[in-house]
Amino acid sequence: MDFRVGVVLGSGHGYHGTTGRLVTDLLDLMRARVPGDSLVVDTVLTTELDLGPDCPACLSCMTAGEAACPNFDAAAPARRVMDGADLVIFATPVHSFQISASMKRFIDHFAYLIHRPAYVGRPAVLLSTAAGGGHDAALDYLSTAVRRWGFHTAATLGVNGPGLSRETYRGKVDRALDDIAAKALAAPGQGEPKPSTADLIGFRVAKILVDGGRDEGPVDAAYWDERGWFEAQWWTAQKPPFFANRIAALVEKKIRKGIAEGNADPYRA
Ligand SMILES: Cc1cc2nc3c(=O)[nH]c(=O)nc-3n(C[C@H](O)[C@H](O)[C@H](O)COP(=O)(O)O)c2cc1C
């Protein structure tokens, strides 16, 4: 049986750049672990998506459905890559201590997935490359963003391109990639992991958003109604961990109270 990998590559250098080469290295190691030609790879380059300078920020994807996005057709290759994959690799260079701008533009075009997660149970591998640093912010952001869409991160790796010419560093990267190749191939069979406190809070915050947005459009709420999520504590039937869920419930209560009374605190770092 084929193992289908989707690659969302956020580098303007495509497969010739440092990020693309890291993805290739991982795919080669995965390929070596499966029979014959059974690893099937489908890639989208975020720089090649004809999405204009930015997400139009009309919110029509949320209120009227994703097909109402002016760039719905242009985003179709990315949707196809994610929909058809057993596992998705999201890979980005670090630009100014964050993901690349084209990766961010891609993520913004799928913001409706925060309200209507479509990839619950689907594993992802997150990769970044940099000259020296910024993996933490870039990979944390990427992990949080795709988690809201339903993906769970099976493995993460940040690599400094200049270090790859050093044998010791290269060896460490190769060992990490080999470990990730094994984890990536095993991930689809392992199902959805236990939700963390942050996951459970994310679920409840999405519930508040969708519940509060009924007047703007019925699409989100209908999606939640169909899945019984308004009555649920998590996307899936699995029982959330007790203490994490209690904390999430308290956070939800505080947010709802703040909204109802209008006395929520503005953010001060
Ligand atoms: C606009 C821009 C910003 C960058 N910012 C960072 C940074 O914050 N930290 C870092 O270590 N490297 C930074 N770099 C270097 C790239 O992350 C690094 O060269 C990366 O491996 C390039 O991958 P690519 O060949 O796939 O484009 C930056 C590069 C560019 C073009």
PDB file of C-alpha atoms and ligand atoms in Angstrom:
ATOM      1  CA  MET A   1       0.000   0.000   0.000  1.00  0.00           C
ATOM      2  CA  ASP A   2       1.262   3.481  -0.832  1.00  0.00           C
ATOM      3  CA  PHE A   3       2.356   5.906   1.850  1.00  0.00           C
ATOM      4  CA  ARG A   4       1.401   9.385   0.685  1.00  0.00           C
ATOM      5  CA  VAL A   5       3.515  12.333   1.838  1.00  0.00           C
ATOM      6  CA  GLY A   6       2.381  15.894   1.242  1.00  0.00           C
ATOM      7  CA  VAL A   7       5.087  18.552   1.297  1.00  0.00           C
ATOM      8  CA  VAL A   8       4.317  22.214   1.871  1.00  0.00           C
ATOM      9  CA  LEU A   9       7.615  23.923   1.119  1.00  0.00           C
ATOM     10  CA  GLY A  10       7.864  27.567   2.134  1.00  0.00           C
ATOM     11  CA  SER A  11      11.145  28.439   0.423  1.00  0.00           C
ATOM     12  CA  GLY A  12      11.591  30.551  -2.690  1.00  0.00           C
ATOM     13  CA  HIS A  13      14.557  28.333  -3.507  1.00  0.00           C
ATOM     14  CA  GLY A  14      12.348  25.277  -3.889  1.00  0.00           C
ATOM     15  CA  TYR A  15      14.088  21.908  -3.761  1.00  0.00           C
ATOM     16  CA  HIS A  16      17.438  23.558  -4.662  1.00  0.00           C
ATOM     17  CA  GLY A  17      17.609  25.547  -1.429  1.00  0.00           C
ATOM     18  CA  THR A  18      18.756  24.477   2.005  1.00  0.00           C
ATOM     19  CA  THR A  19      15.205  23.785   3.215  1.00  0.00           C
ATOM     20  CA  GLY A  20      14.287  21.823   0.096  1.00  0.00           C
ATOM     21  CA  ARG A  21      17.456  19.743   0.367  1.00  0.00           C
ATOM     22  CA  LEU A  22      16.613  18.915   3.994  1.00  0.00           C
ATOM     23  CA  VAL A  23      13.166  17.763   2.874  1.00  0.00           C
ATOM     24  CA  THR A  24      14.789  15.641   0.139  1.00  0.00           C
ATOM     25  CA  ASP A  25      17.123  14.060   2.691  1.00  0.00           C
ATOM     26  CA  LEU A  26      14.164  13.132   4.883  1.00  0.00           C
ATOM     27  CA  LEU A  27      12.163  11.767   1.944  1.00  0.00           C
ATOM     28  CA  ASP A  28      15.159   9.651   0.838  1.00  0.00           C
ATOM     29  CA  LEU A  29      15.425   8.143   4.315  1.00  0.00           C
ATOM     30  CA  MET A  30      11.696   7.447   4.390  1.00  0.00           C
ATOM     31  CA  ARG A  31      11.875   5.906   0.908  1.00  0.00           C
ATOM     32  CA  ALA A  32      14.663   3.588   2.057  1.00  0.00           C
ATOM     33  CA  ARG A  33      12.373   2.202   4.748  1.00  0.00           C
ATOM     34  CA  VAL A  34       9.386   1.306   2.567  1.00  0.00           C
ATOM     35  CA  PRO A  35       9.032  -1.287  -0.197  1.00  0.00           C
ATOM     36  CA  GLY A  36       9.663  -0.311  -3.823  1.00  0.00           C
ATOM     37  CA  ASP A  37       8.002   2.860  -5.042  1.00  0.00           C
ATOM     38  CA  SER A  38       5.402   2.966  -2.306  1.00  0.00           C
ATOM     39  CA  LEU A  39       6.386   6.391  -0.992  1.00  0.00           C
ATOM     40  CA  VAL A  40       4.334   8.837  -3.045  1.00  0.00           C
ATOM     41  CA  VAL A  41       5.242  12.515  -2.674  1.00  0.00           C
ATOM     42  CA  ASP A  42       3.108  15.468  -3.662  1.00  0.00           C
ATOM     43  CA  THR A  43       4.603  18.937  -3.157  1.00  0.00           C
ATOM     44  CA  VAL A  44       3.322  22.487  -3.159  1.00  0.00           C
ATOM     45  CA  LEU A  45       5.692  25.453  -3.091  1.00  0.00           C
ATOM     46  CA  THR A  46       4.086  28.314  -1.192  1.00  0.00           C
ATOM     47  CA  THR A  47       5.885  30.858  -3.419  1.00  0.00           C
ATOM     48  CA  GLU A  48       4.216  29.357  -6.491  1.00  0.00           C
ATOM     49  CA  LEU A  49       0.682  29.637  -5.150  1.00  0.00           C
ATOM     50  CA  ASP A  50      -0.946  32.517  -7.022  1.00  0.00           C
ATOM     51  CA  LEU A  51      -2.404  34.073  -3.881  1.00  0.00           C
ATOM     52  CA  GLY A  52      -1.569  37.728  -4.489  1.00  0.00           C
ATOM     53  CA  PRO A  53       0.421  39.795  -2.020  1.00  0.00           C
ATOM     54  CA  ASP A  54      -1.605  38.703   0.986  1.00  0.00           C
ATOM     55  CA  CYS A  55      -4.761  37.072   2.329  1.00  0.00           C
ATOM     56  CA  PRO A  56      -7.555  39.519   1.330  1.00  0.00           C
ATOM     57  CA  ALA A  57      -8.733  39.408   4.985  1.00  0.00           C
ATOM     58  CA  CYS A  58     -12.395  39.473   3.928  1.00  0.00           C
ATOM     59  CA  LEU A  59     -13.230  36.649   6.374  1.00  0.00           C
ATOM     60  CA  SER A  60     -15.613  35.186   3.789  1.00  0.00           C
ATOM     61  CA  CYS A  61     -13.938  31.767   4.235  1.00  0.00           C
ATOM     62  CA  MET A  62     -15.231  31.808   7.796  1.00  0.00           C
ATOM     63  CA  THR A  63     -18.658  33.333   7.261  1.00  0.00           C
ATOM     64  CA  ALA A  64     -19.631  31.947   3.840  1.00  0.00           C
ATOM     65  CA  GLY A  65     -17.346  28.914   3.512  1.00  0.00           C
ATOM     66  CA  GLU A  66     -13.878  28.398   2.053  1.00  0.00           C
ATOM     67  CA  ALA A  67     -15.187  28.341  -1.530  1.00  0.00           C
ATOM     68  CA  ALA A  68     -16.149  32.024  -1.075  1.00  0.00           C
ATOM     69  CA  CYS A  69     -12.465  32.999  -0.754  1.00  0.00           C
ATOM     70  CA  PRO A  70     -11.425  35.066  -3.808  1.00  0.00           C
ATOM     71  CA  ASN A  71      -8.294  32.877  -3.912  1.00  0.00           C
ATOM     72  CA  PHE A  72     -10.072  29.539  -3.414  1.00  0.00           C
ATOM     73  CA  ASP A  73      -9.002  28.134  -6.796  1.00  0.00           C
ATOM     74  CA  ALA A  74      -5.461  29.462  -6.416  1.00  0.00           C
ATOM     75  CA  ALA A  75      -5.151  27.709  -3.044  1.00  0.00           C
ATOM     76  CA  ALA A  76      -6.429  24.410  -4.460  1.00  0.00           C
ATOM     77  CA  PRO A  77      -2.955  22.845  -5.008  1.00  0.00           C
ATOM     78  CA  ALA A  78      -2.177  23.274  -1.305  1.00  0.00           C
ATOM     79  CA  ARG A  79      -5.530  21.844  -0.296  1.00  0.00           C
ATOM     80  CA  ARG A  80      -4.991  18.866  -2.617  1.00  0.00           C
ATOM     81  CA  VAL A  81      -1.548  18.165  -1.139  1.00  0.00           C
ATOM     82  CA  MET A  82      -2.855  18.220   2.443  1.00  0.00           C
ATOM     83  CA  ASP A  83      -6.105  16.351   1.739  1.00  0.00           C
ATOM     84  CA  GLY A  84      -4.408  13.475  -0.044  1.00  0.00           C
ATOM     85  CA  ALA A  85      -1.573  12.887   2.409  1.00  0.00           C
ATOM     86  CA  ASP A  86      -1.073  10.293   5.144  1.00  0.00           C
ATOM     87  CA  LEU A  87       1.468  12.733   6.594  1.00  0.00           C
ATOM     88  CA  VAL A  88       2.350  16.318   5.712  1.00  0.00           C
ATOM     89  CA  ILE A  89       5.830  17.846   5.919  1.00  0.00           C
ATOM     90  CA  PHE A  90       5.705  21.609   6.491  1.00  0.00           C
ATOM     91  CA  ALA A  91       9.149  23.085   5.819  1.00  0.00           C
ATOM     92  CA  THR A  92      10.291  26.680   5.998  1.00  0.00           C
ATOM     93  CA  PRO A  93      13.446  28.748   6.114  1.00  0.00           C
ATOM     94  CA  VAL A  94      13.667  31.027   9.156  1.00  0.00           C
ATOM     95  CA  HIS A  95      13.208  34.618   8.022  1.00  0.00           C
ATOM     96  CA  SER A  96      13.792  37.295  10.673  1.00  0.00           C
ATOM     97  CA  PHE A  97      13.192  34.798  13.490  1.00  0.00           C
ATOM     98  CA  GLN A  98       9.943  33.483  11.985  1.00  0.00           C
ATOM     99  CA  ILE A  99       8.545  31.349   9.189  1.00  0.00           C
ATOM    100  CA  SER A 100       8.909  32.751   5.652  1.00  0.00           C
ATOM    101  CA  ALA A 101       6.380  35.299   4.438  1.00  0.00           C
ATOM    102  CA  SER A 102       5.042  32.960   1.751  1.00  0.00           C
ATOM    103  CA  MET A 103       4.510  30.241   4.370  1.00  0.00           C
ATOM    104  CA  LYS A 104       2.593  32.759   6.486  1.00  0.00           C
ATOM    105  CA  ARG A 105       0.513  33.815   3.484  1.00  0.00           C
ATOM    106  CA  PHE A 106      -0.334  30.144   2.868  1.00  0.00           C
ATOM    107  CA  ILE A 107      -1.330  29.706   6.530  1.00  0.00           C
ATOM    108  CA  ASP A 108      -3.516  32.832   6.453  1.00  0.00           C
ATOM    109  CA  HIS A 109      -5.375  31.491   3.428  1.00  0.00           C
ATOM    110  CA  PHE A 110      -6.397  28.452   5.465  1.00  0.00           C
ATOM    111  CA  ALA A 111      -7.415  30.394   8.584  1.00  0.00           C
ATOM    112  CA  TYR A 112     -10.964  29.002   8.346  1.00  0.00           C
ATOM    113  CA  LEU A 113      -9.456  25.698   9.469  1.00  0.00           C
ATOM    114  CA  ILE A 114      -9.042  27.225  12.932  1.00  0.00           C
ATOM    115  CA  HIS A 115     -12.856  27.327  13.062  1.00  0.00           C
ATOM    116  CA  ARG A 116     -13.410  24.156  11.045  1.00  0.00           C
ATOM    117  CA  PRO A 117     -10.462  21.797  11.640  1.00  0.00           C
ATOM    118  CA  ALA A 118     -10.287  19.291   8.797  1.00  0.00           C
ATOM    119  CA  TYR A 119      -7.135  17.350   9.619  1.00  0.00           C
ATOM    120  CA  VAL A 120      -7.856  15.797  13.004  1.00  0.00           C
ATOM    121  CA  GLY A 121      -5.754  12.665  13.436  1.00  0.00           C
ATOM    122  CA  ARG A 122      -3.368  13.609  10.594  1.00  0.00           C
ATOM    123  CA  PRO A 123       0.343  13.700  11.529  1.00  0.00           C
ATOM    124  CA  ALA A 124       2.765  16.404  10.437  1.00  0.00           C
ATOM    125  CA  VAL A 125       6.540  16.808  10.435  1.00  0.00           C
ATOM    126  CA  LEU A 126       7.876  20.336  10.837  1.00  0.00           C
ATOM    127  CA  LEU A 127      11.248  21.382   9.455  1.00  0.00           C
ATOM    128  CA  SER A 128      13.093  24.682   9.453  1.00  0.00           C
ATOM    129  CA  THR A 129      16.492  25.799   8.243  1.00  0.00           C
ATOM    130  CA  ALA A 130      18.358  28.925   9.249  1.00  0.00           C
ATOM    131  CA  ALA A 131      21.785  30.494   9.163  1.00  0.00           C
ATOM    132  CA  GLY A 132      22.034  30.289  12.918  1.00  0.00           C
ATOM    133  CA  GLY A 133      18.839  30.732  14.918  1.00  0.00           C
ATOM    134  CA  GLY A 134      15.134  31.400  15.187  1.00  0.00           C
ATOM    135  CA  HIS A 135      13.989  27.790  14.889  1.00  0.00           C
ATOM    136  CA  ASP A 136      12.183  27.992  18.220  1.00  0.00           C
ATOM    137  CA  ALA A 137       9.822  30.814  17.236  1.00  0.00           C
ATOM    138  CA  ALA A 138       9.333  29.541  13.674  1.00  0.00           C
ATOM    139  CA  LEU A 139       8.655  25.930  14.638  1.00  0.00           C
ATOM    140  CA  ASP A 140       6.531  26.815  17.678  1.00  0.00           C
ATOM    141  CA  TYR A 141       4.391  29.036  15.491  1.00  0.00           C
ATOM    142  CA  LEU A 142       4.099  26.405  12.758  1.00  0.00           C
ATOM    143  CA  SER A 143       3.206  23.753  15.307  1.00  0.00           C
ATOM    144  CA  THR A 144       0.508  25.917  16.911  1.00  0.00           C
ATOM    145  CA  ALA A 145      -0.948  26.972  13.557  1.00  0.00           C
ATOM    146  CA  VAL A 146      -1.328  23.514  12.058  1.00  0.00           C
ATOM    147  CA  ARG A 147      -2.490  22.058  15.396  1.00  0.00           C
ATOM    148  CA  ARG A 148      -5.509  24.343  15.179  1.00  0.00           C
ATOM    149  CA  TRP A 149      -6.276  22.754  11.808  1.00  0.00           C
ATOM    150  CA  GLY A 150      -6.246  19.310  13.428  1.00  0.00           C
ATOM    151  CA  PHE A 151      -2.717  18.132  12.551  1.00  0.00           C
ATOM    152  CA  HIS A 152      -0.532  16.788  15.344  1.00  0.00           C
ATOM    153  CA  THR A 153       3.235  17.103  15.180  1.00  0.00           C
ATOM    154  CA  ALA A 154       5.000  13.753  14.960  1.00  0.00           C
ATOM    155  CA  ALA A 155       8.482  15.271  14.803  1.00  0.00           C
ATOM    156  CA  THR A 156      10.274  18.602  14.525  1.00  0.00           C
ATOM    157  CA  LEU A 157      13.741  19.549  13.322  1.00  0.00           C
ATOM    158  CA  GLY A 158      15.558  22.868  12.956  1.00  0.00           C
ATOM    159  CA  VAL A 159      18.860  22.803  11.072  1.00  0.00           C
ATOM    160  CA  ASN A 160      21.509  25.456  10.537  1.00  0.00           C
ATOM    161  CA  GLY A 161      22.565  25.372   6.891  1.00  0.00           C
ATOM    162  CA  PRO A 162      26.167  26.546   7.348  1.00  0.00           C
ATOM    163  CA  GLY A 163      26.775  23.815   9.939  1.00  0.00           C
ATOM    164  CA  LEU A 164      26.051  21.076   7.411  1.00  0.00           C
ATOM    165  CA  SER A 165      29.550  21.351   5.975  1.00  0.00           C
ATOM    166  CA  ARG A 166      30.904  20.196   9.364  1.00  0.00           C
ATOM    167  CA  GLU A 167      31.081  16.436   9.665  1.00  0.00           C
ATOM    168  CA  THR A 168      30.006  16.277  13.306  1.00  0.00           C
ATOM    169  CA  TYR A 169      26.959  18.502  12.823  1.00  0.00           C
ATOM    170  CA  ARG A 170      26.056  16.746   9.557  1.00  0.00           C
ATOM    171  CA  GLY A 171      26.206  13.408  11.389  1.00  0.00           C
ATOM    172  CA  LYS A 172      23.839  14.674  14.098  1.00  0.00           C
ATOM    173  CA  VAL A 173      21.416  15.990  11.475  1.00  0.00           C
ATOM    174  CA  ASP A 174      21.500  12.672   9.591  1.00  0.00           C
ATOM    175  CA  ARG A 175      20.775  10.737  12.779  1.00  0.00           C
ATOM    176  CA  ALA A 176      17.911  13.087  13.630  1.00  0.00           C
ATOM    177  CA  LEU A 177      16.513  12.714  10.096  1.00  0.00           C
ATOM    178  CA  ASP A 178      16.723   8.932  10.301  1.00  0.00           C
ATOM    179  CA  ASP A 179      14.845   8.983  13.608  1.00  0.00           C
ATOM    180  CA  ILE A 180      12.247  11.325  12.108  1.00  0.00           C
ATOM    181  CA  ALA A 181      11.880   9.102   9.022  1.00  0.00           C
ATOM    182  CA  ALA A 182      10.950   6.172  11.284  1.00  0.00           C
ATOM    183  CA  LYS A 183       8.592   8.298  13.384  1.00  0.00           C
ATOM    184  CA  ALA A 184       6.938   9.796  10.289  1.00  0.00           C
ATOM    185  CA  LEU A 185       6.221   6.384   8.771  1.00  0.00           C
ATOM    186  CA  ALA A 186       4.822   5.038  12.044  1.00  0.00           C
ATOM    187  CA  ALA A 187       2.731   8.118  12.842  1.00  0.00           C
ATOM    188  CA  PRO A 188      -0.408   7.501  10.729  1.00  0.00           C
ATOM    189  CA  GLY A 189      -0.906   4.114  12.405  1.00  0.00           C
ATOM    190  CA  GLN A 190      -0.643   5.579  15.891  1.00  0.00           C
ATOM    191  CA  GLY A 191      -3.704   7.788  15.723  1.00  0.00           C
ATOM    192  CA  GLU A 192      -4.409  11.040  17.481  1.00  0.00           C
ATOM    193  CA  PRO A 193      -2.233  11.581  20.605  1.00  0.00           C
ATOM    194  CA  LYS A 194      -3.697  12.581  23.966  1.00  0.00           C
ATOM    195  CA  PRO A 195      -4.590  16.273  23.869  1.00  0.00           C
ATOM    196  CA  SER A 196      -2.444  18.643  25.915  1.00  0.00           C
ATOM    197  CA  THR A 197      -3.784  21.463  28.080  1.00  0.00           C
ATOM    198  CA  ALA A 198      -2.998  23.914  25.251  1.00  0.00           C
ATOM    199  CA  ASP A 199      -4.880  21.684  22.776  1.00  0.00           C
ATOM    200  CA  LEU A 200      -7.929  21.538  25.028  1.00  0.00           C
ATOM    201  CA  ILE A 201      -7.877  25.294  25.586  1.00  0.00           C
ATOM    202  CA  GLY A 202      -7.570  25.743  21.798  1.00  0.00           C
ATOM    203  CA  PHE A 203     -10.634  23.551  21.277  1.00  0.00           C
ATOM    204  CA  ARG A 204     -12.663  25.555  23.787  1.00  0.00           C
ATOM    205  CA  VAL A 205     -11.519  28.909  22.379  1.00  0.00           C
ATOM    206  CA  ALA A 206     -12.565  27.746  18.893  1.00  0.00           C
ATOM    207  CA  LYS A 207     -15.931  26.754  20.375  1.00  0.00           C
ATOM    208  CA  ILE A 208     -16.358  30.257  21.825  1.00  0.00           C
ATOM    209  CA  LEU A 209     -15.394  31.836  18.469  1.00  0.00           C
ATOM    210  CA  VAL A 210     -17.748  29.658  16.451  1.00  0.00           C
ATOM    211  CA  ASP A 211     -20.589  30.028  18.954  1.00  0.00           C
ATOM    212  CA  GLY A 212     -20.166  33.804  19.036  1.00  0.00           C
ATOM    213  CA  GLY A 213     -19.965  34.048  15.242  1.00  0.00           C
ATOM    214  CA  ARG A 214     -23.388  32.577  14.427  1.00  0.00           C
ATOM    215  CA  ASP A 215     -24.763  35.987  13.424  1.00  0.00           C
ATOM    216  CA  GLU A 216     -21.964  36.510  10.881  1.00  0.00           C
ATOM    217  CA  GLY A 217     -22.686  33.250   9.049  1.00  0.00           C
ATOM    218  CA  PRO A 218     -23.970  29.718   9.617  1.00  0.00           C
ATOM    219  CA  VAL A 219     -21.070  27.775   8.079  1.00  0.00           C
ATOM    220  CA  ASP A 220     -18.848  27.341  11.127  1.00  0.00           C
ATOM    221  CA  ALA A 221     -21.687  26.466  13.493  1.00  0.00           C
ATOM    222  CA  ALA A 222     -23.174  23.950  11.038  1.00  0.00           C
ATOM    223  CA  TYR A 223     -19.751  22.247  10.862  1.00  0.00           C
ATOM    224  CA  TRP A 224     -19.635  22.002  14.658  1.00  0.00           C
ATOM    225  CA  ASP A 225     -23.262  20.869  14.864  1.00  0.00           C
ATOM    226  CA  GLU A 226     -22.620  18.061  12.370  1.00  0.00           C
ATOM    227  CA  ARG A 227     -19.756  16.766  14.507  1.00  0.00           C
ATOM    228  CA  GLY A 228     -21.464  17.286  17.862  1.00  0.00           C
ATOM    229  CA  TRP A 229     -18.542  19.475  18.965  1.00  0.00           C
ATOM    230  CA  PHE A 230     -20.634  22.021  20.881  1.00  0.00           C
ATOM    231  CA  GLU A 231     -21.463  19.267  23.377  1.00  0.00           C
ATOM    232  CA  ALA A 232     -17.971  17.734  23.222  1.00  0.00           C
ATOM    233  CA  GLN A 233     -14.777  18.370  25.173  1.00  0.00           C
ATOM    234  CA  TRP A 234     -12.454  17.423  22.348  1.00  0.00           C
ATOM    235  CA  TRP A 235     -12.499  16.795  18.588  1.00  0.00           C
ATOM    236  CA  THR A 236     -12.479  13.028  18.989  1.00  0.00           C
ATOM    237  CA  ALA A 237     -14.295  10.563  21.225  1.00  0.00           C
ATOM    238  CA  GLN A 238     -11.149   9.915  23.280  1.00  0.00           C
ATOM    239  CA  LYS A 239     -11.469  11.053  26.900  1.00  0.00           C
ATOM    240  CA  PRO A 240      -9.261  14.098  27.541  1.00  0.00           C
ATOM    241  CA  PRO A 241      -6.803  13.902  30.477  1.00  0.00           C
ATOM    242  CA  PHE A 242      -8.704  14.923  33.617  1.00  0.00           C
ATOM    243  CA  PHE A 243      -6.515  17.728  35.023  1.00  0.00           C
ATOM    244  CA  ALA A 244      -5.681  19.247  31.634  1.00  0.00           C
ATOM    245  CA  ASN A 245      -9.379  19.305  30.838  1.00  0.00           C
ATOM    246  CA  ARG A 246     -10.236  20.918  34.192  1.00  0.00           C
ATOM    247  CA  ILE A 247      -7.716  23.702  33.513  1.00  0.00           C
ATOM    248  CA  ALA A 248      -9.136  24.176  30.009  1.00  0.00           C
ATOM    249  CA  ALA A 249     -12.661  24.378  31.453  1.00  0.00           C
ATOM    250  CA  LEU A 250     -11.555  27.063  33.925  1.00  0.00           C
ATOM    251  CA  VAL A 251      -9.892  29.049  31.148  1.00  0.00           C
ATOM    252  CA  GLU A 252     -13.042  28.782  29.035  1.00  0.00           C
ATOM    253  CA  LYS A 253     -15.150  29.995  31.966  1.00  0.00           C
ATOM    254  CA  LYS A 254     -12.841  32.981  32.520  1.00  0.00           C
ATOM    255  CA  ILE A 255     -12.892  33.914  28.823  1.00  0.00           C
ATOM    256  CA  ARG A 256     -16.678  33.641  28.595  1.00  0.00           C
ATOM    257  CA  LYS A 257     -17.043  35.758  31.758  1.00  0.00           C
ATOM    258  CA  GLY A 258     -14.623  38.361  30.380  1.00  0.00           C
ATOM    259  CA  ILE A 259     -16.566  38.548  27.124  1.00  0.00           C
ATOM    260  CA  ALA A 260     -19.964  38.701  28.840  1.00  0.00           C
ATOM    261  CA  GLU A 261     -18.926  41.379  31.309  1.00  0.00           C
ATOM    262  CA  GLY A 262     -16.573  43.210  28.940  1.00  0.00           C
ATOM    263  CA  ASN A 263     -13.938  43.272  31.655  1.00  0.00           C
ATOM    264  CA  ALA A 264     -11.282  41.060  30.062  1.00  0.00           C
ATOM    265  CA  ASP A 265      -7.777  42.462  30.515  1.00  0.00           C
ATOM    266  CA  PRO A 266      -5.996  43.814  27.452  1.00  0.00           C
ATOM    267  CA  TYR A 267      -2.750  41.992  26.754  1.00  0.00           C
ATOM    268  CA  ARG A 268       0.302  43.443  28.489  1.00  0.00           C
ATOM    269  CA  ALA A 269       3.491  41.452  27.897  1.00  0.00           C
TER     270      ALA A 269
HETATM  271  C1  LIG B   1      14.958  37.640   4.619  1.00  0.00           C
HETATM  272  C2  LIG B   1      15.782  36.618   5.333  1.00  0.00           C
HETATM  273  C3  LIG B   1      15.769  36.580   6.702  1.00  0.00           C
HETATM  274  C4  LIG B   1      16.524  35.636   7.383  1.00  0.00           C
HETATM  275  N1  LIG B   1      16.448  35.601   8.739  1.00  0.00           N
HETATM  276  C5  LIG B   1      17.160  34.676   9.402  1.00  0.00           C
HETATM  277  C6  LIG B   1      17.064  34.593  10.822  1.00  0.00           C
HETATM  278  O1  LIG B   1      16.319  35.287  11.474  1.00  0.00           O
HETATM  279  N2  LIG B   1      17.849  33.690  11.460  1.00  0.00           N
HETATM  280  C7  LIG B   1      18.718  32.883  10.788  1.00  0.00           C
HETATM  281  O2  LIG B   1      19.424  32.135  11.422  1.00  0.00           O
HETATM  282  N3  LIG B   1      18.789  32.905   9.439  1.00  0.00           N
HETATM  283  C8  LIG B   1      18.031  33.765   8.731  1.00  0.00           C
HETATM  284  N4  LIG B   1      18.089  33.785   7.357  1.00  0.00           N
HETATM  285  C9  LIG B   1      18.883  32.752   6.650  1.00  0.00           C
HETATM  286  C10 LIG B   1      18.003  31.594   6.150  1.00  0.00           C
HETATM  287  O3  LIG B   1      17.112  31.162   7.132  1.00  0.00           O
HETATM  288  C11 LIG B   1      18.838  30.390   5.742  1.00  0.00           C
HETATM  289  O4  LIG B   1      19.818  30.765   4.817  1.00  0.00           O
HETATM  290  C12 LIG B   1      17.954  29.258   5.193  1.00  0.00           C
HETATM  291  O5  LIG B   1      18.605  28.039   5.367  1.00  0.00           O
HETATM  292  C13 LIG B   1      17.636  29.452   3.719  1.00  0.00           C
HETATM  293  O6  LIG B   1      16.827  28.415   3.252  1.00  0.00           O
HETATM  294  P1  LIG B   1      16.420  28.297   1.713  1.00  0.00           P
HETATM  295  O7  LIG B   1      17.698  28.021   0.937  1.00  0.00           O
HETATM  296  O8  LIG B   1      15.479  27.161   1.638  1.00  0.00           O
HETATM  297  O9  LIG B   1      15.810  29.591   1.310  1.00  0.00           O
HETATM  298  C14 LIG B   1      17.341  34.713   6.658  1.00  0.00           C
HETATM  299  C15 LIG B   1      17.349  34.759   5.252  1.00  0.00           C
HETATM  300  C16 LIG B   1      16.575  35.693   4.599  1.00  0.00           C
HETATM  301  C17 LIG B   1      16.569  35.696   3.088  1.00  0.00           C
END
